[in-house]
């Protein structure tokens, strides 16, 4: 932990959260179950034989690439609502110690974000990259979907942690917190966000692949629209991430007022 580029306060908060997670059998056992389902999901892509449709296999592979991105986004949202959203509520009655400790609520909430961000990113990035390799999609789509997962992880984990700070339930266990009003609100927003991201990334990617198949270069207007869609997807992700975290910090500060 000392090798991480974190302040001493955030490093100690990270160590605390990791110890609590490892000591809670119900938490990491559910994570192992989720990993088993992910492996089953990858196996299905491994045995998927699109070569039986020779005239459509290339097209279908690229379509499945975006289906895989959407599924990875929904997996990410599910993991976030189960493990990132209850992060603040998991402090329980000991939250008053955080309030009286010589640490800022900003550092406290951001430590929750980074604790959830890294494992969620690793899980969904491995899921996406491995499935795309099994499908054999176009290299351009491999890069687009891999980068999309990074931005989506920032947005969804930030949204989960921020809403979890706005709607805490210090008396409930993580599963009850995930099924609360705040958890349902997060899932609705997460599904809408994933759909918007698929639209913003799907159209420019389809234009690029269509022009590549025709052997024609992209026009100036097409390049501008592609750049606009990609910038919109990244800007939306960053705006949700920063806005949600700031909203969560304000909500925590308002508890003591």
Tab-separated table of C-alpha atoms in Angstrom:
chain	number	residue	atom	x	y	z
A	1	UNK	CA	0.000	0.000	0.000
A	2	UNK	CA	2.872	2.390	0.662
A	3	UNK	CA	3.816	2.267	-3.018
A	4	UNK	CA	0.459	3.750	-4.040
A	5	UNK	CA	0.472	7.475	-4.903
A	6	UNK	CA	-1.948	8.331	-2.110
A	7	UNK	CA	-1.848	10.643	0.851
A	8	UNK	CA	-1.384	8.950	4.262
A	9	UNK	CA	-5.028	9.634	5.130
A	10	UNK	CA	-6.430	8.074	1.959
A	11	UNK	CA	-4.007	5.162	2.246
A	12	UNK	CA	-5.241	4.347	5.746
A	13	UNK	CA	-8.870	4.656	4.671
A	14	UNK	CA	-8.169	2.260	1.805
A	15	UNK	CA	-6.558	-0.251	4.167
A	16	UNK	CA	-9.567	0.013	6.497
A	17	UNK	CA	-12.058	-0.623	3.682
A	18	UNK	CA	-10.090	-3.602	2.379
A	19	UNK	CA	-9.898	-5.198	5.819
A	20	UNK	CA	-13.627	-4.736	6.383
A	21	UNK	CA	-14.410	-6.235	2.981
A	22	UNK	CA	-12.179	-9.283	3.491
A	23	UNK	CA	-13.625	-9.931	6.940
A	24	UNK	CA	-17.196	-9.890	5.622
A	25	UNK	CA	-17.766	-13.352	4.156
A	26	UNK	CA	-21.084	-12.378	2.582
A	27	UNK	CA	-19.368	-9.630	0.582
A	28	UNK	CA	-16.500	-11.466	-1.085
A	29	UNK	CA	-18.473	-14.697	-1.429
A	30	UNK	CA	-21.018	-12.853	-3.568
A	31	UNK	CA	-18.141	-11.397	-5.567
A	32	UNK	CA	-16.822	-14.908	-6.227
A	33	UNK	CA	-20.274	-15.945	-7.409
A	34	UNK	CA	-20.316	-12.979	-9.764
A	35	UNK	CA	-16.903	-13.945	-11.126
A	36	UNK	CA	-18.214	-17.442	-11.841
A	37	UNK	CA	-21.100	-15.950	-13.840
A	38	UNK	CA	-18.649	-13.765	-15.763
A	39	UNK	CA	-16.590	-16.824	-16.687
A	40	UNK	CA	-19.746	-18.554	-17.902
A	41	UNK	CA	-20.556	-15.462	-19.962
A	42	UNK	CA	-17.104	-15.515	-21.574
A	43	UNK	CA	-17.392	-19.228	-22.274
A	44	UNK	CA	-20.591	-18.598	-24.237
A	45	UNK	CA	-18.735	-16.127	-26.451
A	46	UNK	CA	-15.900	-18.619	-26.808
A	47	UNK	CA	-18.179	-21.311	-28.239
A	48	UNK	CA	-20.261	-18.897	-30.328
A	49	UNK	CA	-19.673	-19.946	-33.954
A	50	UNK	CA	-20.514	-17.072	-36.290
A	51	UNK	CA	-18.661	-18.659	-39.214
A	52	UNK	CA	-21.815	-20.645	-39.991
A	53	UNK	CA	-23.192	-17.441	-41.509
A	54	UNK	CA	-20.391	-16.691	-44.000
A	55	UNK	CA	-21.903	-13.576	-45.578
A	56	UNK	CA	-22.854	-12.014	-42.258
A	57	UNK	CA	-20.151	-13.235	-39.873
A	58	UNK	CA	-18.019	-10.061	-40.072
A	59	UNK	CA	-21.042	-7.794	-39.639
A	60	UNK	CA	-22.455	-9.885	-36.796
A	61	UNK	CA	-19.115	-9.943	-34.999
A	62	UNK	CA	-19.034	-6.164	-34.859
A	63	UNK	CA	-22.681	-6.013	-33.771
A	64	UNK	CA	-21.937	-8.475	-30.985
A	65	UNK	CA	-19.013	-6.257	-30.010
A	66	UNK	CA	-21.472	-3.503	-29.043
A	67	UNK	CA	-23.834	-6.023	-27.469
A	68	UNK	CA	-20.876	-7.088	-25.344
A	69	UNK	CA	-20.165	-3.450	-24.424
A	70	UNK	CA	-23.762	-3.013	-23.312
A	71	UNK	CA	-23.666	-6.221	-21.274
A	72	UNK	CA	-20.392	-5.127	-19.677
A	73	UNK	CA	-22.035	-1.826	-18.793
A	74	UNK	CA	-24.948	-3.606	-17.117
A	75	UNK	CA	-22.533	-5.891	-15.244
A	76	UNK	CA	-20.655	-2.791	-14.139
A	77	UNK	CA	-23.875	-1.175	-12.897
A	78	UNK	CA	-24.832	-4.350	-11.005
A	79	UNK	CA	-21.450	-4.560	-9.288
A	80	UNK	CA	-21.519	-0.834	-8.512
A	81	UNK	CA	-24.974	-0.908	-6.913
A	82	UNK	CA	-24.007	-3.911	-4.795
A	83	UNK	CA	-20.533	-2.875	-3.668
A	84	UNK	CA	-19.993	0.847	-4.403
A	85	UNK	CA	-23.424	2.293	-3.601
A	86	UNK	CA	-23.525	0.903	0.007
A	87	UNK	CA	-19.927	2.041	0.703
A	88	UNK	CA	-20.949	5.017	2.860
A	89	UNK	CA	-23.838	3.195	4.526
A	90	UNK	CA	-21.472	0.338	5.418
A	91	UNK	CA	-19.876	2.607	8.038
A	92	UNK	CA	-23.027	2.091	10.105
A	93	UNK	CA	-23.161	3.623	13.551
A	94	UNK	CA	-19.407	4.215	13.450
A	95	UNK	CA	-19.861	6.967	10.868
A	96	UNK	CA	-19.668	9.464	13.726
A	97	UNK	CA	-16.018	8.455	14.130
A	98	UNK	CA	-15.384	9.604	10.560
A	99	UNK	CA	-17.138	12.893	11.311
A	100	UNK	CA	-14.993	13.551	14.383
A	101	UNK	CA	-11.718	12.193	12.962
A	102	UNK	CA	-9.093	14.634	11.605
A	103	UNK	CA	-9.983	13.817	7.977
A	104	UNK	CA	-12.124	15.671	5.492
A	105	UNK	CA	-15.332	14.233	4.106
A	106	UNK	CA	-13.854	14.901	0.659
A	107	UNK	CA	-10.986	12.483	1.363
A	108	UNK	CA	-13.381	10.006	2.948
A	109	UNK	CA	-15.708	9.840	-0.053
A	110	UNK	CA	-12.925	9.784	-2.634
A	111	UNK	CA	-11.293	6.888	-0.824
A	112	UNK	CA	-14.593	5.026	-1.252
A	113	UNK	CA	-14.526	5.829	-4.946
A	114	UNK	CA	-10.998	4.565	-5.585
A	115	UNK	CA	-11.578	1.447	-3.497
A	116	UNK	CA	-14.472	0.495	-5.791
A	117	UNK	CA	-13.108	1.918	-9.049
A	118	UNK	CA	-10.051	-0.305	-9.471
A	119	UNK	CA	-11.727	-3.744	-9.061
A	120	UNK	CA	-14.763	-2.725	-11.139
A	121	UNK	CA	-12.513	-1.446	-13.926
A	122	UNK	CA	-10.362	-4.588	-13.923
A	123	UNK	CA	-13.398	-6.887	-13.941
A	124	UNK	CA	-15.284	-5.187	-16.764
A	125	UNK	CA	-12.184	-4.413	-18.839
A	126	UNK	CA	-11.101	-8.060	-18.738
A	127	UNK	CA	-14.663	-9.106	-19.577
A	128	UNK	CA	-14.826	-6.754	-22.567
A	129	UNK	CA	-11.351	-7.382	-23.969
A	130	UNK	CA	-11.583	-11.165	-23.617
A	131	UNK	CA	-15.042	-11.366	-25.221
A	132	UNK	CA	-13.926	-9.141	-28.107
A	133	UNK	CA	-10.908	-11.357	-28.682
A	134	UNK	CA	-13.139	-14.427	-28.795
A	135	UNK	CA	-15.436	-12.671	-31.275
A	136	UNK	CA	-12.592	-11.383	-33.447
A	137	UNK	CA	-14.127	-7.945	-33.982
A	138	UNK	CA	-12.479	-5.117	-35.890
A	139	UNK	CA	-9.366	-3.646	-34.175
A	140	UNK	CA	-10.948	-0.181	-34.258
A	141	UNK	CA	-13.889	-1.456	-32.215
A	142	UNK	CA	-11.541	-3.155	-29.772
A	143	UNK	CA	-9.910	0.182	-29.009
A	144	UNK	CA	-13.220	2.072	-28.844
A	145	UNK	CA	-14.884	-0.406	-26.484
A	146	UNK	CA	-11.812	-0.694	-24.239
A	147	UNK	CA	-11.637	3.101	-23.851
A	148	UNK	CA	-15.415	3.276	-23.386
A	149	UNK	CA	-15.186	0.898	-20.424
A	150	UNK	CA	-12.689	3.227	-18.713
A	151	UNK	CA	-14.964	6.261	-19.060
A	152	UNK	CA	-18.068	4.276	-18.120
A	153	UNK	CA	-16.355	2.992	-14.984
A	154	UNK	CA	-15.522	6.528	-13.862
A	155	UNK	CA	-19.127	7.585	-14.462
A	156	UNK	CA	-20.968	4.605	-12.944
A	157	UNK	CA	-18.763	4.144	-9.889
A	158	UNK	CA	-18.820	7.903	-9.257
A	159	UNK	CA	-22.598	7.924	-9.646
A	160	UNK	CA	-22.971	4.969	-7.267
A	161	UNK	CA	-20.717	6.420	-4.576
A	162	UNK	CA	-22.233	9.892	-4.922
A	163	UNK	CA	-25.833	8.671	-4.697
A	164	UNK	CA	-24.848	6.363	-1.860
A	165	UNK	CA	-23.689	9.410	0.068
A	166	UNK	CA	-26.920	11.268	-0.724
A	167	UNK	CA	-29.186	8.370	0.287
A	168	UNK	CA	-27.384	6.487	3.079
A	169	UNK	CA	-28.992	3.814	5.245
A	170	UNK	CA	-26.627	3.345	8.140
A	171	UNK	CA	-28.845	0.769	9.810
A	172	UNK	CA	-29.172	-1.665	6.893
A	173	UNK	CA	-26.939	-4.375	5.467
A	174	UNK	CA	-25.437	-3.890	1.981
A	175	UNK	CA	-28.146	-5.903	0.190
A	176	UNK	CA	-30.899	-3.827	1.823
A	177	UNK	CA	-29.089	-0.607	0.960
A	178	UNK	CA	-28.704	-1.700	-2.674
A	179	UNK	CA	-32.475	-2.324	-2.882
A	180	UNK	CA	-33.409	1.010	-1.342
A	181	UNK	CA	-34.826	4.044	-3.133
A	182	UNK	CA	-31.340	5.363	-3.836
A	183	UNK	CA	-30.229	2.022	-5.271
A	184	UNK	CA	-33.231	1.850	-7.589
A	185	UNK	CA	-32.636	5.458	-8.672
A	186	UNK	CA	-29.019	4.599	-9.430
A	187	UNK	CA	-29.952	1.572	-11.554
A	188	UNK	CA	-32.447	3.594	-13.588
A	189	UNK	CA	-29.867	6.301	-14.270
A	190	UNK	CA	-27.156	3.696	-14.956
A	191	UNK	CA	-29.269	1.859	-17.558
A	192	UNK	CA	-30.117	5.156	-19.272
A	193	UNK	CA	-26.441	6.146	-19.259
A	194	UNK	CA	-25.334	2.832	-20.797
A	195	UNK	CA	-27.943	3.139	-23.561
A	196	UNK	CA	-26.853	6.708	-24.366
A	197	UNK	CA	-23.207	5.619	-24.470
A	198	UNK	CA	-24.029	2.774	-26.884
A	199	UNK	CA	-25.824	5.224	-29.176
A	200	UNK	CA	-23.036	7.806	-29.042
A	201	UNK	CA	-20.369	5.199	-29.779
A	202	UNK	CA	-22.357	2.936	-32.103
A	203	UNK	CA	-23.175	5.454	-34.797
A	204	UNK	CA	-19.627	6.770	-35.448
A	205	UNK	CA	-18.236	3.245	-35.293
A	206	UNK	CA	-20.773	1.990	-37.846
A	207	UNK	CA	-19.934	4.884	-40.180
A	208	UNK	CA	-16.212	4.151	-39.896
A	209	UNK	CA	-16.637	0.438	-40.552
A	210	UNK	CA	-19.024	1.011	-43.462
A	211	UNK	CA	-16.593	3.391	-45.167
A	212	UNK	CA	-13.745	0.980	-44.505
A	213	UNK	CA	-15.704	-1.858	-46.099
A	214	UNK	CA	-16.397	0.287	-49.144
A	215	UNK	CA	-12.734	1.282	-49.354
A	216	UNK	CA	-13.661	4.972	-49.267
A	217	UNK	CA	-12.153	7.630	-46.996
A	218	UNK	CA	-14.253	9.466	-44.448
A	219	UNK	CA	-15.544	12.854	-45.515
A	220	UNK	CA	-14.890	15.999	-43.519
A	221	UNK	CA	-18.457	16.110	-42.181
A	222	UNK	CA	-18.294	12.455	-41.147
A	223	UNK	CA	-15.027	13.010	-39.313
A	224	UNK	CA	-16.528	16.016	-37.519
A	225	UNK	CA	-19.633	14.087	-36.445
A	226	UNK	CA	-17.539	11.119	-35.291
A	227	UNK	CA	-15.308	13.418	-33.254
A	228	UNK	CA	-18.391	15.152	-31.815
A	229	UNK	CA	-19.983	11.837	-30.771
A	230	UNK	CA	-16.785	10.560	-29.163
A	231	UNK	CA	-16.243	13.868	-27.366
A	232	UNK	CA	-19.861	13.820	-26.215
A	233	UNK	CA	-19.510	10.298	-24.790
A	234	UNK	CA	-16.318	11.142	-22.907
A	235	UNK	CA	-17.662	14.522	-21.749
A	236	UNK	CA	-20.897	12.962	-20.487
A	237	UNK	CA	-18.954	10.330	-18.529
A	238	UNK	CA	-16.645	12.876	-16.910
A	239	UNK	CA	-19.517	15.235	-16.096
A	240	UNK	CA	-21.478	12.463	-14.344
A	241	UNK	CA	-18.358	11.346	-12.474
A	242	UNK	CA	-17.332	14.766	-11.158
A	243	UNK	CA	-20.883	16.001	-10.612
A	244	UNK	CA	-21.908	12.899	-8.647
A	245	UNK	CA	-18.851	12.982	-6.400
A	246	UNK	CA	-19.267	16.684	-5.648
A	247	UNK	CA	-22.936	16.133	-4.889
A	248	UNK	CA	-22.035	13.291	-2.536
A	249	UNK	CA	-19.479	15.397	-0.658
A	250	UNK	CA	-22.026	18.202	-0.251
A	251	UNK	CA	-24.608	15.733	1.060
A	252	UNK	CA	-22.180	14.390	3.667
A	253	UNK	CA	-21.283	17.876	4.803
A	254	UNK	CA	-24.966	18.787	5.090
A	255	UNK	CA	-25.543	15.920	7.553
A	256	UNK	CA	-23.698	17.792	10.258
A	257	UNK	CA	-25.483	21.094	9.675
